[in-house]
Amino acid sequence: MSKITAAITGVAGYVPDYVLTNKELETMVETNDEWILSRTGIKERRILKGEGKGTSHIAVPAVLDLLEKTNTKPEEVELLICATTTPDMVFPATANLITAEIGAVNAFGYDLQAACSGFLFALATASKFIESGQYKKVVVVGADKMSSIIDYTDRTTCIIFGDGGGAVMLEPNTEGFGVMDSVLKSDGTGAQYLHMKAGGSRKPATMDTILAREHYAYQEGQQVFKFAVKGMADVSAEVMERNNLTSEDVAWLVPHQANKRIIDATANRMGVGSDKVMLNIEKYGNTTSGTIPLCLWEYEKQLKKGDNVILAAFGGGFTWGAIYVKWAYDPQ
């Protein structure tokens, strides 16, 4: 019997309509377009507007599009994993809200939280359900409404993040395509540099925590940058070495869209030219769990069956990792 691998058989994405430009940010905090662009590579980001709208409102249109593209009925989905740092509520899981909204009545679902590495951790987890033979149709979502936890008076964070997300379908494959290998890491000693101070069980919400603006993402940029450059580059090189891949063998690097300089450093370490790097940070900023599926969605027509693709990310926690995927289908 041929080995079963988990192949990506479709990808879809969604970004909100509202565009928050660097020029608009200039009216909110002390910054300017040239400074933001030169240090991050970001020109604009999307923001989900509307009362009562959460991450599920980003995920649902992406998943519905995914089902249509893969000719999948909602009731055929067996499992949905949602990677997100900004769930609609503490509970129930955003995955459950998504399955209910799309009519996936036979699916169970749960959320996975690993900050910006969330989609990779979810993809690696989901692939095991396929490889074991237990399930045949698994949806992996990466989506975040980062505007809900960003302080728009803090120029160190508000210039970076945006809202958006995407989803992929995983199905069994016996031809040698799909998720081939993964290197996933975490180090909790990095929590001090990137976290949310209040809102968890250690420090529940009070009037004092709200007034102290402790329910927003807190980041020490220089420390995060230093760890991210080394972390993403190291695991990307490691997954290539483990699978005897040279830079010529790699068709695409799909890096987490946190900072253009981190992306460039990772590509340089891998020996991959800029023509092989998926990039959309200029348009969307850092959508946390959403960046990698959004890249796959935007570049889908350029991907070819058999392409060696390296997905790499670094996030709060610290969490980081790389996944080697052999692409399973040609563009439509």
Coordinates of C-alpha atoms in Angstrom, one line a residue:
M1 CA 0.0 0.0 0.0
S2 CA 1.3 3.4 -1.0
K3 CA 2.1 5.9 1.8
I4 CA -0.7 8.4 2.4
T5 CA 0.3 12.0 2.5
A6 CA -1.8 15.1 3.1
A7 CA -2.1 17.1 -0.1
I8 CA -3.3 20.7 -0.4
T9 CA -6.0 20.4 -3.1
G10 CA -7.3 24.0 -2.9
V11 CA -6.7 27.4 -1.4
A12 CA -8.8 30.5 -0.9
G13 CA -8.5 33.8 0.9
Y14 CA -10.4 36.9 2.0
V15 CA -9.5 40.4 3.0
P16 CA -11.9 43.1 4.2
D17 CA -12.7 46.1 1.9
Y18 CA -11.4 48.9 4.1
V19 CA -7.8 50.0 3.3
L20 CA -5.8 51.6 6.0
T21 CA -2.9 53.4 4.3
N22 CA 0.3 54.7 5.7
K23 CA -1.0 58.2 4.9
E24 CA -4.0 57.7 7.1
L25 CA -1.8 56.4 9.9
E26 CA 0.2 59.6 9.7
T27 CA -3.0 61.3 11.0
M28 CA -3.2 58.9 14.0
V29 CA 0.3 58.5 15.3
E30 CA 3.7 60.2 14.8
T31 CA 5.0 58.4 11.8
N32 CA 5.3 58.8 8.0
D33 CA 4.9 56.7 4.9
E34 CA 8.7 56.6 4.1
W35 CA 9.6 55.5 7.6
I36 CA 7.0 52.7 7.6
L37 CA 7.8 51.4 4.1
S38 CA 11.6 51.5 4.6
R39 CA 11.5 49.5 7.9
T40 CA 8.7 47.1 7.3
G41 CA 7.8 47.0 3.6
I42 CA 4.2 47.9 4.3
K43 CA 2.2 50.4 2.4
E44 CA -1.4 49.5 3.5
R45 CA -3.4 47.0 5.4
R46 CA -7.0 45.9 5.5
I47 CA -9.3 46.5 8.4
L48 CA -12.6 44.7 9.2
K49 CA -15.2 47.3 10.0
G50 CA -18.7 46.8 11.4
E51 CA -20.2 46.1 14.8
G52 CA -20.2 42.5 16.0
K53 CA -17.8 41.3 13.3
G54 CA -15.0 39.0 14.3
T55 CA -12.5 36.6 12.9
S56 CA -15.2 34.2 11.7
H57 CA -16.5 36.9 9.4
I58 CA -13.1 36.8 7.6
A59 CA -12.8 33.0 7.7
V60 CA -16.4 32.1 6.5
P61 CA -16.1 33.7 3.0
A62 CA -12.7 32.2 2.5
V63 CA -13.9 28.7 3.4
L64 CA -17.1 29.0 1.3
D65 CA -14.9 30.0 -1.7
L66 CA -12.6 27.0 -0.9
L67 CA -15.5 24.6 -0.9
E68 CA -16.7 25.9 -4.3
K69 CA -13.2 25.7 -5.8
T70 CA -12.7 22.1 -4.6
N71 CA -16.3 21.0 -5.5
T72 CA -16.8 20.0 -1.8
K73 CA -20.2 20.0 -0.1
P74 CA -20.2 21.4 3.4
E75 CA -21.4 18.2 4.9
E76 CA -18.4 16.4 3.4
V77 CA -15.9 18.3 5.6
E78 CA -14.9 16.1 8.5
L79 CA -12.6 18.4 10.5
L80 CA -11.9 22.2 10.5
I81 CA -9.0 23.6 12.4
C82 CA -8.8 27.4 12.8
A83 CA -5.5 29.0 13.6
T84 CA -6.2 32.4 15.2
T85 CA -4.9 34.7 17.9
T86 CA -8.1 36.8 17.8
P87 CA -11.0 34.3 18.3
D88 CA -14.5 35.7 18.1
M89 CA -15.0 34.8 21.8
V90 CA -13.0 33.0 24.5
F91 CA -15.4 30.1 23.9
P92 CA -16.9 28.6 21.9
A93 CA -14.1 28.0 19.4
T94 CA -14.1 30.2 16.3
A95 CA -13.8 26.9 14.3
N96 CA -17.2 25.9 15.7
L97 CA -18.8 29.2 14.6
I98 CA -17.3 28.7 11.1
T99 CA -18.6 25.1 10.7
A100 CA -22.1 26.2 11.9
E101 CA -22.1 29.2 9.5
I102 CA -21.1 27.1 6.4
G103 CA -23.3 24.2 7.2
A104 CA -20.5 21.7 7.9
V105 CA -22.9 19.6 10.0
N106 CA -20.6 16.5 10.1
A107 CA -17.4 18.3 11.0
F108 CA -15.9 18.8 14.4
G109 CA -13.6 21.7 14.8
Y110 CA -11.2 23.4 17.2
D111 CA -9.0 26.5 17.4
L112 CA -5.2 26.4 17.6
Q113 CA -3.2 29.3 18.9
A114 CA 0.5 29.8 18.1
A115 CA 0.4 33.5 17.1
C116 CA 2.0 34.1 13.7
S117 CA 3.1 30.4 13.4
G118 CA -0.5 29.2 14.0
F119 CA -1.3 28.3 10.4
L120 CA 1.9 26.1 10.2
F121 CA 1.2 24.4 13.5
A122 CA -2.5 23.8 12.3
L123 CA -1.3 22.5 8.9
A124 CA 1.1 20.0 10.5
T125 CA -1.5 18.9 13.0
A126 CA -4.2 18.5 10.3
S127 CA -1.9 16.5 8.0
K128 CA -1.6 13.8 10.7
F129 CA -5.4 13.2 10.6
I130 CA -5.1 12.6 6.8
E131 CA -1.9 10.5 7.0
S132 CA -3.5 8.2 9.6
G133 CA -6.4 7.5 7.3
Q134 CA -8.9 8.8 9.8
Y135 CA -10.2 11.6 7.6
K136 CA -10.4 12.5 3.9
K137 CA -11.4 16.1 3.9
V138 CA -9.9 18.5 6.4
V139 CA -10.0 22.3 6.2
V140 CA -7.3 24.4 7.8
V141 CA -8.0 28.1 8.4
G142 CA -5.6 30.8 9.3
A143 CA -7.3 34.1 10.0
D144 CA -7.1 37.1 12.4
K145 CA -8.8 40.4 13.1
M146 CA -5.6 42.0 14.5
S147 CA -7.3 45.4 14.5
S148 CA -9.3 44.2 17.5
I149 CA -6.1 44.0 19.7
I150 CA -4.0 46.8 18.3
D151 CA -3.6 50.1 20.1
Y152 CA -3.8 52.8 17.4
T153 CA -1.9 55.2 19.6
D154 CA 1.1 52.9 19.7
R155 CA 3.2 53.4 16.6
T156 CA 5.4 50.4 17.3
T157 CA 2.5 48.0 16.6
C158 CA -0.3 49.8 14.7
I159 CA 1.8 50.3 11.6
I160 CA 2.4 46.5 11.3
F161 CA -0.8 44.6 11.6
G162 CA -3.9 44.1 9.5
D163 CA -6.9 41.8 9.1
G164 CA -7.3 38.9 6.7
G165 CA -7.1 35.2 6.3
G166 CA -7.3 32.1 4.2
A167 CA -8.0 28.4 4.1
V168 CA -6.7 25.3 2.5
M169 CA -8.3 21.9 1.8
L170 CA -6.3 18.8 2.8
E171 CA -7.0 15.4 1.2
P172 CA -5.2 12.1 1.0
N173 CA -2.6 11.6 -1.8
T174 CA -0.6 8.4 -2.7
E175 CA 1.5 10.0 -5.5
G176 CA 4.0 11.6 -3.3
F177 CA 2.5 15.1 -3.2
G178 CA 1.5 17.1 -0.1
V179 CA 3.0 17.9 3.3
M180 CA 6.4 16.1 3.2
D181 CA 8.1 17.3 6.4
S182 CA 8.0 19.9 9.1
V183 CA 10.3 21.5 11.7
L184 CA 8.3 23.2 14.5
K185 CA 9.8 25.0 17.5
S186 CA 8.7 27.0 20.5
D187 CA 10.4 28.8 23.4
G188 CA 8.3 30.3 26.2
T189 CA 11.2 32.5 27.4
G190 CA 10.5 34.8 24.6
A191 CA 7.0 35.6 25.9
Q192 CA 8.2 38.8 27.6
Y193 CA 8.9 40.4 24.3
L194 CA 5.6 39.8 22.5
H195 CA 2.4 39.3 24.4
M196 CA -0.9 40.8 25.7
K197 CA -0.6 41.9 29.3
A198 CA -4.2 41.4 30.4
G199 CA -7.4 39.6 29.5
G200 CA -6.2 36.0 30.4
S201 CA -6.7 34.1 33.6
R202 CA -3.5 35.6 35.1
K203 CA -4.8 39.1 34.8
P204 CA -8.6 39.2 34.1
A205 CA -10.1 42.4 32.7
T206 CA -10.7 45.1 35.3
M207 CA -11.3 48.9 34.9
D208 CA -7.6 49.3 35.9
T209 CA -6.3 47.0 33.1
I210 CA -8.5 48.8 30.6
L211 CA -7.4 52.2 31.6
A212 CA -3.8 51.0 31.5
R213 CA -4.4 49.9 27.9
E214 CA -3.2 46.3 28.7
H215 CA -5.6 44.6 26.3
Y216 CA -3.5 45.3 23.3
A217 CA -0.6 43.5 21.7
Y218 CA 2.7 44.5 23.3
Q219 CA 5.9 44.1 21.4
E220 CA 9.6 44.9 21.9
G221 CA 10.4 45.2 18.2
Q222 CA 14.2 44.9 18.3
Q223 CA 14.2 41.7 20.3
V224 CA 11.5 40.1 18.2
F225 CA 13.3 41.1 15.0
K226 CA 16.6 39.5 16.3
F227 CA 14.9 36.2 17.2
A228 CA 12.7 36.1 14.1
V229 CA 15.6 36.6 11.6
K230 CA 17.5 33.7 13.2
G231 CA 14.5 31.5 13.9
M232 CA 12.9 31.6 10.5
A233 CA 16.2 31.2 8.6
D234 CA 17.4 28.3 10.8
V235 CA 14.3 26.1 10.4
S236 CA 14.0 26.9 6.7
A237 CA 17.6 25.8 6.2
E238 CA 17.0 22.7 8.4
V239 CA 14.0 21.5 6.5
M240 CA 15.9 21.9 3.2
E241 CA 18.9 20.0 4.6
R242 CA 16.7 17.2 6.0
N243 CA 15.1 16.6 2.6
N244 CA 18.3 17.1 0.5
L245 CA 16.9 20.2 -1.2
T246 CA 19.2 22.8 -2.8
S247 CA 18.1 26.4 -3.5
E248 CA 17.6 25.4 -7.1
D249 CA 15.2 22.6 -6.0
V250 CA 12.9 25.1 -4.2
A251 CA 10.3 26.6 -6.4
W252 CA 8.8 29.0 -3.8
L253 CA 9.5 30.3 -0.3
V254 CA 6.2 31.3 1.4
P255 CA 7.4 33.4 4.4
H256 CA 5.3 34.8 7.2
Q257 CA 4.7 38.5 6.2
A258 CA 5.9 40.2 9.4
N259 CA 8.7 42.4 8.1
K260 CA 10.3 42.7 4.6
R261 CA 13.8 42.6 6.2
I262 CA 13.1 39.3 8.0
I263 CA 11.8 37.8 4.8
D264 CA 14.9 38.9 2.9
A265 CA 17.2 37.5 5.6
T266 CA 15.4 34.1 5.4
A267 CA 15.6 34.0 1.6
N268 CA 19.3 34.9 1.7
R269 CA 20.0 32.1 4.2
M270 CA 18.2 29.6 1.9
G271 CA 20.0 31.0 -1.2
V272 CA 16.6 31.7 -2.8
G273 CA 16.3 34.7 -5.1
S274 CA 13.5 37.3 -4.7
D275 CA 11.8 35.9 -7.8
K276 CA 11.0 32.8 -5.7
V277 CA 9.6 34.6 -2.7
M278 CA 5.9 35.1 -2.2
L279 CA 5.3 38.6 -1.0
N280 CA 2.2 40.6 -0.2
I281 CA 3.2 42.5 2.9
E282 CA 3.0 45.7 1.0
K283 CA -0.8 45.4 0.6
Y284 CA -1.9 43.6 3.7
G285 CA 0.7 44.0 6.5
N286 CA 1.0 41.3 9.1
T287 CA -2.3 39.4 9.3
T288 CA -0.7 36.9 11.8
S289 CA -2.2 33.5 11.2
G290 CA -3.5 34.7 7.8
T291 CA -0.3 35.6 6.0
I292 CA 0.7 32.3 4.6
P293 CA -2.7 31.1 3.3
L294 CA -3.2 34.6 1.8
C295 CA 0.1 34.3 0.0
L296 CA -0.8 30.8 -1.4
W297 CA -4.2 32.3 -2.5
E298 CA -2.6 35.2 -4.3
Y299 CA 0.1 33.1 -6.0
E300 CA -2.0 30.0 -6.7
K301 CA -2.0 30.5 -10.4
Q302 CA 1.8 30.5 -10.4
L303 CA 2.1 27.2 -8.5
K304 CA 2.6 24.0 -10.5
K305 CA 2.2 20.4 -9.7
G306 CA 5.4 19.0 -8.2
D307 CA 6.7 22.4 -7.0
N308 CA 8.8 22.2 -3.9
V309 CA 7.4 24.9 -1.5
I310 CA 8.8 25.9 1.8
L311 CA 6.4 27.6 4.3
A312 CA 8.1 29.5 7.1
A313 CA 6.9 31.6 10.1
F314 CA 7.9 33.1 13.4
G315 CA 5.5 34.4 16.0
G316 CA 4.9 35.4 19.6
G317 CA 5.5 32.8 22.2
F318 CA 8.1 32.5 20.7
T319 CA 6.9 30.0 18.1
W320 CA 8.5 29.3 14.8
G321 CA 8.7 26.6 12.1
A322 CA 9.0 25.5 8.5
I323 CA 7.0 23.0 6.4
Y324 CA 8.0 21.4 3.2
V325 CA 5.1 20.9 0.8
K326 CA 5.2 19.3 -2.6
W327 CA 2.4 21.0 -4.5
A328 CA -0.3 18.7 -5.7
Y329 CA -2.1 20.4 -8.6
D330 CA -1.6 22.7 -11.6
P331 CA -3.3 26.1 -11.8
Q332 CA -6.8 26.2 -13.2

